[in-house]
């Protein structure tokens, strides 16, 4: 009997062990799928916002991160497995090259949007991460994770990477993992102490130590980036171009000031990798660093757009609309404000109304100047036709004097055609100028309404002064324009930079001597030209690099190009739809892509005779670039 009881107990025990082993194995597989799922979510967001970790081989420490290669493999599988998104595509569904993001990136974007989450897609992504479809990639991920080759979750605890033991007061080797949060608080107290003692050079290593100990210490990321980009740079002058060096990680020339900005960017991006759902990190990176300090409107839009996708304060979208306005995306900014007004009708009515009026005025100014540009193009066509008419008449008279009636009639036909072109061009010029004058008048009415009263809007005052000064310069009233501009730039901070440039322009056109600061500014610009080709330029999210004798979009690999020779109407349309186009053309000779077409642009003064004129009948080659400025916000 006792023997039978022991056998029964052993059987029960074996069954229990088997069940426990099975459940443990199943639980481990669920944990592995959970880790893989979290990595897919995190890296997809990083790829879309550009916050994935970038290093050069020389600067890399430890094993090479394999996130990009692994995610590429995931994309190849999921593009076959996933359906297309079941909604209309919007602007941020496209990358900087105008291509739709992979299906997995769009699915993640919809699934983790805390403002309007798609629970069905989120559940599906979790199931996909644990499915047989991605089993090889999941296995690779776990291998890379053990080998510390996954960077998307943020850097693992690696004290030697963050802190030189000879320069700091904290030795991480004696800190137990169970007390990491407490240790992080103590480290931050030391950071604060250094700040108040003015020993800012000792703060950065401890900041990185602090967030290594507690990766979820959001305030440490925010305050650390604030110290780096604002407090530590407060007393630093702008770095002269000749003292800058090339930074291969950030693809830009930097000095001490710019290096601190990049430290702040990297610090916040590390925070985003470790806390991908906290809007404050995206917001500070987009608004405080990229927009306020670096004037990088594209990256500001990218991170502010991501900030509003997560649970955020009500005022956060307003900074996105401001960034869109500064970048010249007026229609997008206005649509944002209209949506904000509909959602929060009782919130900050004055701010919303003023912002919408500002954008409406800027749209009318932009459209007016495009109409004036079209009028100038028609005037040039009319002048060219008049020259042709005079030559045809002279040739006709000479042919008749030589009794060559056939040639005379041929020249008479050419003269008639030229006369018709003159009439058409003059009519179009008149129409375009009338449209421009009407739009300018509408813009002026908006600015005058905004600037009325004792507490008038300084930004609107600056715009009125700009319009009046432009007219004065066109009428060669240079001294009057200079006086108005000098007064206006002191009344409107947002107009200072453009007003100062217009003063230099007026003085140069009028033969008026420049003052010392103006001469120094022109000297700085000339000095910068010497180094202009040494670093890539980022415009609208795309990088352009100088190769041999021209600029190229960095992903150009010998694709077929066509000369960029738009008609005036085509160029005007592009100016409205692609605000960054002017910056691209200002590079000079450049190869770039619009939609799926590659263009090669050569400035008029450098165009070889072999390049044909525009093929569109009745239009000569337009003189590019035509400068339209994007005003700063108030």
XYZ file of C-alpha atoms in Angstrom, residues 39-468:
430
model
C 11.706 46.667 -29.992
C 9.622 46.786 -33.211
C 7.462 49.572 -31.735
C 10.462 51.539 -30.499
C 12.634 51.260 -33.592
C 9.760 51.962 -35.995
C 9.101 55.243 -34.167
C 12.812 56.068 -34.082
C 13.171 55.418 -37.805
C 10.221 57.692 -38.567
C 11.474 60.531 -36.375
C 15.170 60.100 -37.141
C 16.077 59.485 -33.485
C 17.811 56.158 -34.012
C 21.367 56.156 -32.680
C 23.984 57.141 -35.280
C 27.718 56.606 -34.813
C 30.796 56.537 -36.963
C 33.094 53.538 -36.771
C 35.757 55.673 -35.141
C 33.438 56.854 -32.398
C 31.646 53.586 -31.696
C 32.384 51.816 -28.435
C 31.585 48.170 -27.937
C 29.730 45.939 -30.394
C 28.175 47.423 -33.494
C 24.424 48.050 -33.152
C 22.469 45.776 -35.497
C 19.058 47.477 -35.206
C 19.004 48.898 -38.741
C 19.948 45.627 -40.433
C 17.454 43.643 -38.365
C 14.641 46.124 -38.964
C 15.301 45.994 -42.706
C 14.742 42.247 -42.538
C 11.515 42.788 -40.571
C 10.316 45.269 -43.215
C 10.916 42.750 -46.005
C 8.707 40.167 -44.265
C 5.971 42.533 -43.054
C 5.587 44.243 -46.431
C 4.428 40.857 -47.697
C 2.357 39.926 -44.645
C 0.630 43.208 -43.799
C -2.207 44.826 -45.725
C -2.054 48.456 -46.805
C -3.244 50.939 -44.186
C -7.036 51.248 -44.202
C -7.150 55.041 -44.305
C -6.136 57.913 -46.608
C -2.428 58.698 -46.453
C -1.435 62.002 -44.820
C 1.682 64.139 -45.020
C 3.699 62.404 -42.286
C 3.055 58.991 -43.839
C 5.849 59.891 -46.288
C 9.571 60.034 -45.570
C 11.811 62.976 -46.451
C 12.239 61.638 -49.993
C 8.499 61.594 -50.602
C 8.212 57.799 -50.365
C 5.548 56.079 -48.265
C 6.925 54.562 -45.067
C 6.986 50.727 -44.927
C 3.759 49.048 -43.826
C 5.142 48.088 -40.411
C 6.068 51.724 -39.673
C 2.578 52.976 -40.615
C 0.916 50.186 -38.613
C 2.997 51.066 -35.547
C 2.197 54.751 -36.072
C -1.553 54.029 -35.943
C -1.343 51.460 -33.145
C 0.563 53.548 -30.589
C -1.054 56.907 -31.333
C -2.226 57.770 -27.814
C -4.398 60.604 -29.108
C -6.379 58.095 -31.196
C -5.000 54.563 -30.648
C -5.945 51.650 -32.874
C -6.321 48.829 -30.349
C -6.975 46.215 -33.039
C -3.702 47.024 -34.796
C -1.801 47.056 -31.507
C -3.097 43.563 -30.660
C -2.267 42.384 -34.170
C 1.304 43.700 -33.876
C 1.767 41.807 -30.620
C 0.566 38.600 -32.255
C 2.788 39.252 -35.288
C 5.877 39.658 -33.059
C 5.278 36.155 -31.664
C 4.268 34.540 -34.953
C 6.166 32.061 -37.110
C 6.405 34.717 -39.866
C 8.969 36.644 -37.819
C 10.513 33.677 -35.981
C 13.964 34.039 -37.654
C 14.050 37.783 -36.956
C 12.906 37.211 -33.376
C 15.711 34.693 -32.869
C 18.252 37.147 -34.311
C 16.901 39.890 -32.043
C 17.360 37.786 -28.908
C 20.900 36.881 -29.971
C 21.774 40.531 -30.615
C 20.167 41.526 -27.317
C 22.382 39.099 -25.392
C 25.425 40.370 -27.292
C 24.475 43.999 -26.484
C 24.031 44.840 -30.174
C 20.545 46.349 -29.762
C 20.566 50.135 -29.248
C 16.896 51.014 -29.686
C 16.138 50.544 -25.989
C 18.871 53.003 -25.036
C 22.395 52.269 -23.886
C 22.818 49.518 -21.294
C 24.439 50.363 -17.978
C 28.064 50.926 -18.882
C 29.742 53.161 -16.297
C 33.067 53.414 -18.114
C 31.289 54.903 -21.117
C 29.682 57.730 -19.152
C 32.146 58.682 -16.474
C 35.896 58.950 -16.249
C 36.729 57.537 -12.778
C 39.450 60.139 -12.383
C 37.137 63.114 -12.872
C 33.931 62.409 -10.959
C 32.746 61.907 -7.425
C 30.541 58.868 -7.981
C 31.864 55.326 -8.442
C 29.132 53.241 -10.048
C 30.998 50.035 -9.246
C 29.852 50.179 -5.621
C 26.215 50.947 -6.433
C 23.874 47.957 -6.069
C 21.241 47.604 -8.767
C 18.451 47.646 -6.207
C 19.401 51.193 -5.231
C 19.850 52.646 -8.719
C 16.951 55.120 -8.441
C 18.198 56.387 -5.086
C 21.723 56.650 -6.471
C 20.414 58.569 -9.506
C 18.775 61.106 -7.194
C 22.039 61.553 -5.291
C 23.956 62.000 -8.544
C 21.464 64.619 -9.687
C 21.960 66.546 -6.460
C 25.643 66.687 -7.356
C 24.748 67.940 -10.842
C 22.661 70.706 -9.282
C 25.504 71.553 -6.925
C 27.947 71.927 -9.816
C 25.440 74.182 -11.601
C 25.133 76.550 -8.660
C 28.914 76.555 -8.207
C 29.381 77.472 -11.855
C 31.319 74.276 -12.585
C 29.293 73.475 -15.671
C 32.117 71.498 -17.291
C 31.637 68.826 -14.613
C 27.881 68.451 -15.139
C 27.605 66.526 -18.410
C 29.355 63.286 -17.313
C 27.196 63.146 -14.199
C 24.032 63.843 -16.207
C 24.748 60.761 -18.316
C 25.573 58.749 -15.198
C 22.282 59.801 -13.637
C 20.098 58.648 -16.530
C 22.166 55.472 -16.888
C 21.205 54.617 -13.319
C 17.559 55.609 -13.795
C 16.546 55.548 -17.493
C 13.032 56.725 -16.570
C 14.216 59.914 -14.824
C 12.417 62.213 -17.289
C 13.225 65.467 -15.485
C 16.927 64.614 -15.631
C 16.726 64.326 -19.424
C 14.740 67.562 -19.721
C 16.808 69.661 -17.319
C 20.061 68.184 -18.586
C 19.229 69.152 -22.163
C 18.157 72.608 -20.963
C 21.506 73.104 -19.222
C 23.402 71.963 -22.326
C 21.536 73.999 -24.918
C 20.654 77.136 -22.947
C 22.644 77.656 -19.755
C 26.025 76.366 -20.914
C 25.802 78.271 -24.213
C 24.505 81.539 -22.749
C 27.927 83.188 -22.622
C 29.345 81.661 -25.785
C 29.548 83.742 -28.982
C 28.657 82.231 -32.334
C 31.618 80.257 -33.620
C 33.422 81.868 -36.594
C 33.235 79.566 -39.602
C 37.000 79.118 -39.863
C 37.137 77.772 -36.285
C 34.499 75.096 -36.855
C 35.324 71.451 -37.535
C 33.295 68.795 -39.320
C 31.194 66.490 -37.129
C 30.612 63.268 -39.122
C 27.877 61.995 -36.789
C 25.650 65.056 -37.127
C 26.907 65.936 -40.636
C 27.656 69.566 -39.865
C 30.489 71.965 -39.066
C 30.533 72.826 -35.381
C 32.312 74.892 -32.770
C 31.990 74.845 -28.990
C 28.476 76.268 -29.017
C 27.138 73.927 -31.684
C 28.801 70.943 -29.971
C 26.748 71.621 -26.850
C 23.571 71.807 -28.949
C 24.407 68.382 -30.374
C 25.054 67.030 -26.865
C 21.560 68.206 -25.932
C 20.081 66.561 -29.047
C 21.825 63.249 -28.328
C 20.828 63.413 -24.653
C 17.137 63.865 -25.481
C 17.226 61.228 -28.213
C 18.643 58.782 -25.675
C 15.724 59.715 -23.432
C 13.297 59.057 -26.286
C 14.835 55.638 -26.918
C 14.333 54.754 -23.267
C 10.937 56.483 -22.856
C 9.287 56.462 -26.296
C 5.826 57.450 -25.047
C 6.708 60.585 -23.098
C 5.693 63.666 -25.103
C 7.892 66.056 -23.094
C 11.080 64.604 -24.562
C 9.826 65.013 -28.136
C 8.573 68.512 -27.331
C 11.802 69.805 -25.800
C 13.862 68.319 -28.618
C 11.613 69.839 -31.283
C 10.826 73.220 -29.779
C 13.589 74.104 -27.310
C 16.602 72.757 -29.208
C 15.811 72.380 -32.913
C 13.438 75.349 -33.289
C 14.589 77.866 -30.708
C 18.334 77.250 -30.700
C 19.152 75.854 -34.129
C 16.385 77.266 -36.331
C 15.933 73.776 -37.812
C 12.262 73.943 -38.780
C 12.105 70.515 -40.410
C 13.351 68.572 -37.383
C 11.233 70.799 -35.141
C 8.131 69.766 -37.104
C 9.152 66.111 -36.982
C 9.463 65.920 -33.197
C 6.577 68.250 -32.385
C 4.352 66.148 -34.664
C 5.419 63.098 -32.674
C 4.816 64.888 -29.363
C 1.126 65.452 -30.132
C 0.673 61.767 -30.986
C 1.200 60.952 -27.299
C -0.801 62.117 -24.314
C 0.087 65.819 -24.078
C -0.923 69.176 -22.641
C -3.459 71.219 -24.559
C -1.041 73.941 -25.624
C 1.551 71.620 -27.228
C 0.043 71.604 -30.782
C 0.365 75.382 -30.913
C 4.148 75.089 -31.018
C 3.846 72.683 -33.962
C 1.731 75.189 -35.900
C 4.315 77.865 -35.141
C 7.098 75.659 -36.524
C 5.064 74.971 -39.664
C 4.570 78.716 -40.143
C 8.290 79.427 -39.759
C 9.085 76.761 -42.355
C 6.703 78.400 -44.846
C 4.089 75.622 -44.687
C 1.358 78.200 -44.212
C -1.618 76.131 -45.345
C -0.691 73.261 -43.012
C -0.229 75.676 -40.111
C -3.570 77.373 -40.797
C -5.365 74.015 -41.007
C -3.842 73.110 -37.646
C -5.076 76.294 -36.003
C -8.544 75.794 -37.475
C -8.644 72.281 -36.005
C -7.411 73.607 -32.648
C -10.086 76.306 -32.641
C -12.796 73.717 -33.346
C -11.583 71.443 -30.534
C -11.007 74.201 -27.962
C -13.344 77.092 -28.861
C -12.912 78.812 -25.496
C -9.129 78.432 -25.189
C -6.802 81.401 -25.742
C -9.101 83.079 -28.238
C -6.777 86.049 -28.730
C -3.746 83.837 -29.425
C -5.663 81.646 -31.873
C -7.193 84.620 -33.687
C -3.869 86.462 -33.921
C -2.025 83.366 -35.161
C -4.620 82.639 -37.834
C -4.623 86.270 -39.004
C -0.818 86.245 -39.170
C -0.757 83.174 -41.395
C -3.527 84.527 -43.632
C -1.528 87.728 -44.097
C 1.635 85.786 -44.915
C -0.212 83.644 -47.463
C -1.478 86.743 -49.238
C 1.983 88.331 -49.195
C 3.552 85.176 -50.631
C 0.919 84.873 -53.357
C 1.246 88.583 -54.186
C 5.009 88.292 -54.643
C 4.540 85.219 -56.832
C 2.157 87.241 -59.007
C 4.713 90.054 -59.228
C 7.323 87.490 -60.236
C 5.002 86.194 -62.991
C 4.430 89.788 -64.116
C 8.189 90.349 -64.350
C 8.519 87.195 -66.444
C 5.834 88.422 -68.857
C 7.541 91.822 -69.041
C 10.799 90.052 -69.968
C 8.955 88.132 -72.695
C 7.437 91.361 -74.010
C 10.872 93.066 -74.059
C 12.337 90.104 -75.916
C 9.463 90.208 -78.410
C 9.988 93.961 -78.965
C 13.605 93.287 -79.820
C 12.488 90.568 -82.254
C 9.917 92.972 -83.733
C 12.515 95.676 -84.334
C 14.885 93.184 -85.947
C 12.100 91.776 -88.172
C 11.047 95.247 -89.331
C 14.631 96.180 -90.135
C 15.132 92.927 -92.033
C 11.858 93.441 -93.913
C 12.846 96.961 -94.977
C 16.252 95.709 -96.098
C 14.665 92.865 -98.092
C 12.284 95.230 -99.900
C 15.137 97.588 -100.674
C 16.845 94.604 -102.304
C 13.606 93.658 -104.165
C 13.416 90.385 -102.212
C 9.666 90.277 -101.607
C 9.638 86.671 -100.379
C 12.104 87.455 -97.596
C 10.244 90.680 -96.803
C 6.962 88.788 -96.354
C 8.716 86.230 -94.159
C 10.011 89.015 -91.938
C 6.565 90.656 -91.942
C 5.119 87.380 -90.609
C 7.811 87.297 -87.901
C 6.969 90.902 -87.014
C 3.250 90.072 -86.780
C 4.007 87.093 -84.528
C 6.218 89.280 -82.324
C 3.476 91.919 -82.121
C 1.007 89.257 -81.018
C 3.442 88.008 -78.360
C 3.904 91.562 -77.089
C 0.150 92.053 -76.771
C -0.314 88.702 -75.010
C 2.609 89.267 -72.636
C 1.493 92.819 -71.800
C -2.040 91.585 -71.057
C -0.723 88.805 -68.802
C 1.669 91.222 -67.096
C -1.152 93.639 -66.407
C -3.358 90.865 -65.065
C -0.613 89.454 -62.815
C 0.271 92.892 -61.406
C -3.392 93.603 -60.717
C -3.672 90.307 -58.828
C -0.485 91.065 -56.927
C -1.647 94.566 -55.982
C -5.003 93.191 -54.803
C -3.357 90.493 -52.679
C -0.895 92.999 -51.226
C -3.800 95.284 -50.340
C -5.579 92.408 -48.598
C -2.410 91.536 -46.693
C -1.928 95.153 -45.684
C -5.514 95.342 -44.403
C -4.791 92.339 -42.159
C -1.568 93.879 -40.831
C -3.187 97.258 -40.221
C -6.041 95.677 -38.306
C -3.578 93.695 -36.168
C -1.347 96.702 -35.480
C -4.176 99.099 -34.625
C -4.413 100.543 -31.135
C -1.859 101.287 -28.435
C -0.959 97.608 -27.960
C -0.634 96.941 -31.692
C 1.055 93.789 -32.909
C 4.831 94.392 -33.494
C 5.001 91.567 -36.045
C 2.254 93.204 -38.122
C 4.044 96.560 -37.875
C 7.201 94.935 -39.238
C 5.282 93.497 -42.199
C 3.789 96.897 -43.067
C 7.247 98.470 -42.915
C 8.597 95.727 -45.173
C 5.908 96.379 -47.800
C 6.491 100.147 -47.730
